[in-house]
mmCIF file of C-alpha atoms in Angstrom:
data_model
loop_
_atom_site.group_PDB
_atom_site.id
_atom_site.type_symbol
_atom_site.label_atom_id
_atom_site.label_comp_id
_atom_site.label_asym_id
_atom_site.label_seq_id
_atom_site.Cartn_x
_atom_site.Cartn_y
_atom_site.Cartn_z
ATOM 1 C CA UNK C 989 95.994 128.805 251.292
ATOM 2 C CA UNK C 990 95.654 127.826 247.675
ATOM 3 C CA UNK C 991 94.578 123.843 246.533
ATOM 4 C CA UNK C 992 96.633 123.512 243.404
ATOM 5 C CA UNK C 993 95.532 120.571 241.790
ATOM 6 C CA UNK C 994 97.462 119.458 239.658
ATOM 7 C CA UNK C 995 96.897 118.044 236.215
ATOM 8 C CA UNK C 996 100.156 116.924 234.682
ATOM 9 C CA UNK C 997 100.223 113.788 232.648
ATOM 10 C CA UNK C 998 104.220 112.840 232.747
ATOM 11 C CA UNK C 999 104.600 110.893 229.334
ATOM 12 C CA UNK C 1000 107.424 109.621 230.422
ATOM 13 C CA UNK C 1001 108.161 106.430 232.893
ATOM 14 C CA UNK C 1002 110.195 107.214 236.241
ATOM 15 C CA UNK C 1003 112.975 104.765 234.877
ATOM 16 C CA UNK C 1004 113.456 106.017 231.123
ATOM 17 C CA UNK C 1005 115.896 108.995 230.565
ATOM 18 C CA UNK C 1006 114.887 112.512 231.323
ATOM 19 C CA UNK C 1007 114.696 114.945 228.387
ATOM 20 C CA UNK C 1008 116.140 117.844 228.204
ATOM 21 C CA UNK C 1009 115.358 121.149 230.188
ATOM 22 C CA UNK C 1010 114.263 122.675 226.809
ATOM 23 C CA UNK C 1011 112.771 118.912 225.351
ATOM 24 C CA UNK C 1012 110.797 118.992 229.290
ATOM 25 C CA UNK C 1013 109.043 122.515 228.709
ATOM 26 C CA UNK C 1014 106.394 121.529 226.853
ATOM 27 C CA UNK C 1015 105.655 118.673 229.575
ATOM 28 C CA UNK C 1016 106.056 121.377 232.249
ATOM 29 C CA UNK C 1017 102.878 120.469 234.563
ATOM 30 C CA UNK C 1018 99.578 123.251 234.548
ATOM 31 C CA UNK C 1019 97.941 123.692 237.522
ATOM 32 C CA UNK C 1020 94.694 124.996 238.000
ATOM 33 C CA UNK C 1021 94.851 126.864 241.106
ATOM 34 C CA UNK C 1022 91.000 127.247 243.573
ATOM 35 C CA UNK C 1023 90.217 128.499 246.429
ATOM 36 C CA UNK C 1024 90.036 126.270 249.410
ATOM 37 C CA UNK C 1025 86.024 126.726 250.725
ATOM 38 C CA UNK C 1026 84.963 127.760 254.030
ATOM 39 C CA UNK C 1027 85.377 124.460 256.926
ATOM 40 C CA UNK C 1028 82.262 124.226 259.101
ATOM 41 C CA UNK C 1029 81.844 121.479 261.308
ATOM 42 C CA UNK C 1030 78.942 119.966 262.552
ATOM 43 C CA UNK C 1031 78.843 120.006 266.985
ATOM 44 C CA UNK C 1032 76.482 118.869 269.016
ATOM 45 C CA UNK C 1033 73.170 118.793 267.793
ATOM 46 C CA UNK C 1034 73.798 119.957 263.885
ATOM 47 C CA UNK C 1035 75.659 123.271 264.917
ATOM 48 C CA UNK C 1036 77.739 124.058 262.593
ATOM 49 C CA UNK C 1037 81.150 125.634 264.102
ATOM 50 C CA UNK C 1038 83.040 128.016 262.135
ATOM 51 C CA UNK C 1039 86.699 127.782 262.457
ATOM 52 C CA UNK C 1040 88.114 131.562 263.322
ATOM 53 C CA UNK C 1041 92.309 132.601 262.880
ATOM 54 C CA UNK C 1042 93.210 134.112 266.238
ATOM 55 C CA UNK C 1043 95.722 137.184 266.609
ATOM 56 C CA UNK C 1044 99.304 135.862 269.034
ATOM 57 C CA UNK C 1045 100.199 138.827 270.227
ATOM 58 C CA UNK C 1046 98.271 141.395 272.516
ATOM 59 C CA UNK C 1047 97.114 144.133 271.282
ATOM 60 C CA UNK C 1048 99.700 146.707 271.908
ATOM 61 C CA UNK C 1049 97.854 149.831 273.451
ATOM 62 C CA UNK C 1050 96.346 146.876 276.404
ATOM 63 C CA UNK C 1051 97.950 147.319 279.614
ATOM 64 C CA UNK C 1052 100.675 144.249 281.308
ATOM 65 C CA UNK C 1053 97.068 143.353 283.202
ATOM 66 C CA UNK C 1054 95.234 143.570 280.153
ATOM 67 C CA UNK C 1055 97.261 142.018 278.170
ATOM 68 C CA UNK C 1056 97.549 138.617 280.658
ATOM 69 C CA UNK C 1057 93.499 138.751 280.638
ATOM 70 C CA UNK C 1058 93.417 138.877 276.625
ATOM 71 C CA UNK C 1059 96.030 136.361 276.741
ATOM 72 C CA UNK C 1060 93.931 133.916 279.056
ATOM 73 C CA UNK C 1061 90.792 134.728 277.113
ATOM 74 C CA UNK C 1062 92.400 132.600 274.433
ATOM 75 C CA UNK C 1063 93.352 130.280 276.320
ATOM 76 C CA UNK C 1064 91.723 126.554 275.597
ATOM 77 C CA UNK C 1065 94.047 124.569 277.225
ATOM 78 C CA UNK C 1066 92.746 123.422 280.878
ATOM 79 C CA UNK C 1067 95.407 123.099 283.595
ATOM 80 C CA UNK C 1068 95.717 121.677 286.673
ATOM 81 C CA UNK C 1069 96.195 124.629 289.949
ATOM 82 C CA UNK C 1070 97.843 122.902 292.167
ATOM 83 C CA UNK C 1071 100.668 123.974 295.238
ATOM 84 C CA UNK C 1072 104.330 123.595 294.621
ATOM 85 C CA UNK C 1073 105.202 123.382 298.446
ATOM 86 C CA UNK C 1074 109.902 123.581 298.803
ATOM 87 C CA UNK C 1075 112.043 124.726 301.650
ATOM 88 C CA UNK C 1076 115.201 126.863 302.157
ATOM 89 C CA UNK C 1077 118.350 124.977 303.701
ATOM 90 C CA UNK C 1078 117.964 127.185 306.222
ATOM 91 C CA UNK C 1079 114.418 124.824 306.679
ATOM 92 C CA UNK C 1080 111.762 127.351 306.333
ATOM 93 C CA UNK C 1081 109.337 126.137 304.133
ATOM 94 C CA UNK C 1082 107.183 127.880 301.402
ATOM 95 C CA UNK C 1083 103.772 127.016 299.407
ATOM 96 C CA UNK C 1084 103.426 128.521 295.356
ATOM 97 C CA UNK C 1085 100.423 127.834 293.049
ATOM 98 C CA UNK C 1086 100.893 126.725 290.101
ATOM 99 C CA UNK C 1087 98.358 126.320 286.747
ATOM 100 C CA UNK C 1088 101.169 125.024 284.217
ATOM 101 C CA UNK C 1089 101.891 121.762 285.512
ATOM 102 C CA UNK C 1090 102.307 118.868 282.929
ATOM 103 C CA UNK C 1091 101.769 114.900 283.683
ATOM 104 C CA UNK C 1092 105.710 113.665 281.489
ATOM 105 C CA UNK C 1093 104.529 109.831 282.749
ATOM 106 C CA UNK C 1094 101.939 109.138 285.744
ATOM 107 C CA UNK C 1095 103.151 108.937 288.887
ATOM 108 C CA UNK C 1096 106.683 108.858 287.301
ATOM 109 C CA UNK C 1097 107.609 112.601 286.054
ATOM 110 C CA UNK C 1098 105.599 115.597 286.336
ATOM 111 C CA UNK C 1099 107.214 119.320 285.098
ATOM 112 C CA UNK C 1100 106.517 122.830 285.263
ATOM 113 C CA UNK C 1101 107.569 125.829 284.534
ATOM 114 C CA UNK C 1102 108.810 128.783 287.824
ATOM 115 C CA UNK C 1103 110.548 132.293 287.034
ATOM 116 C CA UNK C 1104 114.145 132.101 289.023
ATOM 117 C CA UNK C 1105 113.311 135.438 290.797
ATOM 118 C CA UNK C 1106 110.866 133.160 293.087
ATOM 119 C CA UNK C 1107 111.021 131.140 296.159
ATOM 120 C CA UNK C 1108 110.018 128.156 295.132
ATOM 121 C CA UNK C 1109 112.737 127.994 292.525
ATOM 122 C CA UNK C 1110 115.767 128.784 294.633
ATOM 123 C CA UNK C 1111 114.696 126.693 297.145
ATOM 124 C CA UNK C 1112 114.553 123.736 294.673
ATOM 125 C CA UNK C 1113 117.461 124.813 293.014
ATOM 126 C CA UNK C 1114 119.106 124.440 297.147
ATOM 127 C CA UNK C 1115 117.351 121.492 297.877
ATOM 128 C CA UNK C 1116 116.587 119.139 295.294
ATOM 129 C CA UNK C 1117 113.682 117.986 296.221
ATOM 130 C CA UNK C 1118 109.479 119.433 296.492
ATOM 131 C CA UNK C 1119 106.143 118.364 297.102
ATOM 132 C CA UNK C 1120 102.752 118.519 294.374
ATOM 133 C CA UNK C 1121 99.626 119.571 296.131
ATOM 134 C CA UNK C 1122 96.604 119.483 294.684
ATOM 135 C CA UNK C 1123 93.968 120.935 296.086
ATOM 136 C CA UNK C 1124 90.127 120.838 295.869
ATOM 137 C CA UNK C 1125 87.386 123.985 295.724
ATOM 138 C CA UNK C 1126 86.861 123.492 299.339
ATOM 139 C CA UNK C 1127 90.143 124.999 299.928
ATOM 140 C CA UNK C 1128 89.808 127.996 296.885
ATOM 141 C CA UNK C 1129 89.818 131.438 299.330
ATOM 142 C CA UNK C 1130 93.574 129.330 300.618
ATOM 143 C CA UNK C 1131 94.737 128.637 297.575
ATOM 144 C CA UNK C 1132 93.734 132.189 296.492
ATOM 145 C CA UNK C 1133 96.054 133.648 299.015
ATOM 146 C CA UNK C 1134 98.116 131.740 298.497
ATOM 147 C CA UNK C 1135 98.736 132.741 295.136
ATOM 148 C CA UNK C 1136 98.601 136.528 296.491
ATOM 149 C CA UNK C 1137 101.472 135.489 298.798
ATOM 150 C CA UNK C 1138 104.336 134.004 295.314
ATOM 151 C CA UNK C 1139 103.454 137.583 293.887
ATOM 152 C CA UNK C 1140 104.341 139.762 296.597
ATOM 153 C CA UNK C 1141 106.755 137.103 298.765
ATOM 154 C CA UNK C 1142 106.992 136.918 302.136
ATOM 155 C CA UNK C 1143 110.513 138.045 303.966
ATOM 156 C CA UNK C 1144 112.956 135.613 304.121
ATOM 157 C CA UNK C 1145 111.751 132.679 307.463
ATOM 158 C CA UNK C 1146 107.716 133.075 306.792
ATOM 159 C CA UNK C 1147 106.214 130.229 306.417
ATOM 160 C CA UNK C 1148 104.032 131.255 303.574
ATOM 161 C CA UNK C 1149 101.806 128.130 304.047
ATOM 162 C CA UNK C 1150 100.596 129.216 307.695
ATOM 163 C CA UNK C 1151 100.242 132.304 306.491
ATOM 164 C CA UNK C 1152 98.169 131.312 303.824
ATOM 165 C CA UNK C 1153 95.648 129.176 306.340
ATOM 166 C CA UNK C 1154 96.934 125.604 305.283
ATOM 167 C CA UNK C 1155 98.568 123.722 307.163
ATOM 168 C CA UNK C 1156 101.971 121.392 306.820
ATOM 169 C CA UNK C 1157 102.690 117.997 307.594
ATOM 170 C CA UNK C 1158 105.611 116.476 306.413
ATOM 171 C CA UNK C 1159 106.343 114.329 303.721
ATOM 172 C CA UNK C 1160 107.202 110.264 303.869
ATOM 173 C CA UNK C 1161 110.483 110.407 301.641
ATOM 174 C CA UNK C 1162 111.546 114.366 301.247
ATOM 175 C CA UNK C 1163 112.402 117.582 303.365
ATOM 176 C CA UNK C 1164 109.611 119.941 302.055
ATOM 177 C CA UNK C 1165 106.307 119.396 304.054
ATOM 178 C CA UNK C 1166 102.651 118.359 301.885
ATOM 179 C CA UNK C 1167 99.731 120.660 303.140
ATOM 180 C CA UNK C 1168 97.025 118.585 305.113
ATOM 181 C CA UNK C 1169 94.577 120.079 303.509
ATOM 182 C CA UNK C 1170 94.785 119.063 299.787
ATOM 183 C CA UNK C 1171 93.607 116.035 298.443
ATOM 184 C CA UNK C 1172 96.896 114.047 296.732
ATOM 185 C CA UNK C 1173 100.231 114.838 296.903
ATOM 186 C CA UNK C 1174 103.886 114.171 294.916
ATOM 187 C CA UNK C 1175 106.587 114.120 296.150
ATOM 188 C CA UNK C 1176 109.832 114.770 293.712
ATOM 189 C CA UNK C 1177 113.288 114.997 294.124
ATOM 190 C CA UNK C 1178 114.827 117.174 290.467
ATOM 191 C CA UNK C 1179 115.419 115.491 287.844
ATOM 192 C CA UNK C 1180 116.857 118.409 285.625
ATOM 193 C CA UNK C 1181 115.699 121.975 284.670
ATOM 194 C CA UNK C 1182 116.359 123.852 281.870
ATOM 195 C CA UNK C 1183 115.933 128.234 281.786
ATOM 196 C CA UNK C 1184 112.559 127.978 283.730
ATOM 197 C CA UNK C 1185 111.487 124.781 283.214
ATOM 198 C CA UNK C 1186 111.231 122.034 286.149
ATOM 199 C CA UNK C 1187 110.919 118.118 285.920
ATOM 200 C CA UNK C 1188 110.978 115.867 289.041
ATOM 201 C CA UNK C 1189 111.606 112.212 289.708
ATOM 202 C CA UNK C 1190 108.521 111.274 291.797
ATOM 203 C CA UNK C 1191 109.538 108.836 295.227
ATOM 204 C CA UNK C 1192 106.244 108.678 297.494
ATOM 205 C CA UNK C 1193 102.834 109.877 296.365
ATOM 206 C CA UNK C 1194 100.093 109.907 298.884
ATOM 207 C CA UNK C 1195 96.182 110.858 298.999
ATOM 208 C CA UNK C 1196 93.052 110.939 301.164
ATOM 209 C CA UNK C 1197 91.802 107.500 301.791
ATOM 210 C CA UNK C 1198 88.574 108.925 300.239
ATOM 211 C CA UNK C 1199 89.813 109.007 296.861
ATOM 212 C CA UNK C 1200 90.862 105.765 295.929
ATOM 213 C CA UNK C 1201 87.739 104.651 297.797
ATOM 214 C CA UNK C 1202 85.591 106.727 295.502
ATOM 215 C CA UNK C 1203 83.462 108.452 298.322
ATOM 216 C CA UNK C 1204 85.317 111.648 297.983
ATOM 217 C CA UNK C 1205 82.972 113.856 296.391
ATOM 218 C CA UNK C 1206 85.458 117.212 296.065
ATOM 219 C CA UNK C 1207 86.055 119.232 292.981
ATOM 220 C CA UNK C 1208 89.734 119.851 291.778
ATOM 221 C CA UNK C 1209 90.512 122.951 290.388
ATOM 222 C CA UNK C 1210 91.683 124.427 286.937
ATOM 223 C CA UNK C 1211 91.971 127.633 284.868
ATOM 224 C CA UNK C 1212 92.111 127.917 280.924
ATOM 225 C CA UNK C 1213 89.291 126.955 278.913
ATOM 226 C CA UNK C 1214 89.107 130.691 277.694
ATOM 227 C CA UNK C 1215 88.739 131.502 281.434
ATOM 228 C CA UNK C 1216 90.175 135.191 282.451
ATOM 229 C CA UNK C 1217 91.979 135.574 285.738
ATOM 230 C CA UNK C 1218 89.397 136.033 287.932
ATOM 231 C CA UNK C 1219 87.564 132.843 287.537
ATOM 232 C CA UNK C 1220 88.623 129.365 287.823
ATOM 233 C CA UNK C 1221 86.714 125.550 286.614
ATOM 234 C CA UNK C 1222 86.480 122.224 288.521
ATOM 235 C CA UNK C 1223 86.250 119.308 287.279
ATOM 236 C CA UNK C 1224 83.016 117.936 287.951
ATOM 237 C CA UNK C 1225 81.705 115.007 285.385
ATOM 238 C CA UNK C 1226 83.967 111.853 284.774
ATOM 239 C CA UNK C 1227 82.330 109.924 281.468
ATOM 240 C CA UNK C 1228 83.166 106.391 280.194
ATOM 241 C CA UNK C 1229 85.123 106.542 276.515
ATOM 242 C CA UNK C 1230 83.025 104.806 273.259
ATOM 243 C CA UNK C 1231 83.931 101.407 272.409
ATOM 244 C CA UNK C 1232 85.161 102.481 268.831
ATOM 245 C CA UNK C 1233 84.493 99.599 266.360
ATOM 246 C CA UNK C 1234 86.824 99.649 263.395
#
């Protein structure tokens, strides 16, 4: 990328009649071309951080699984791990792990992506309801089992929540159940969808009382931050924003 410094000074005002092309050639700008210097920033205690460019495509010689990890190692955007519960028109419950949840508007609207081939997507299209359940690290084994079931779906009619070792409990306003072991639950109606994107409107929220009392020391699970498929992170600390004086 080049930094162009314009050293042209126009001899006529903006209100003046512009000269013809032939006359204006003597007024053409002359550029001095400079290479942008390498940019470094200070991080932490005087450590210099050097910015580098990353390729956007995985090498072609990688297997599908290797390519997935290649992308994950370079994804430094962190996302929460959630369990989405749904039911089909026959009332059979389903649970799926999602790592792409997005807050559209706090306590009002949430969105996530889901393959149309998955039971979760199909169930939401049938019933237009789902529950976002927030798991914590103490049930990470059950969450992993639910994720494995998601990639290897059970036959129709099998309760995937119980199969993962979790407990379904009734929701307050929608038909899909909540997961008892999770810390918080956002019951949603389908607001709109496009392709694989699903957006839900929140109609009820419930949490473990210990969360609101600030006595709960369980850690919520996240992925991203350069982690690979075989690792996860936790939300462990809370800091206060510094006061800014302009």
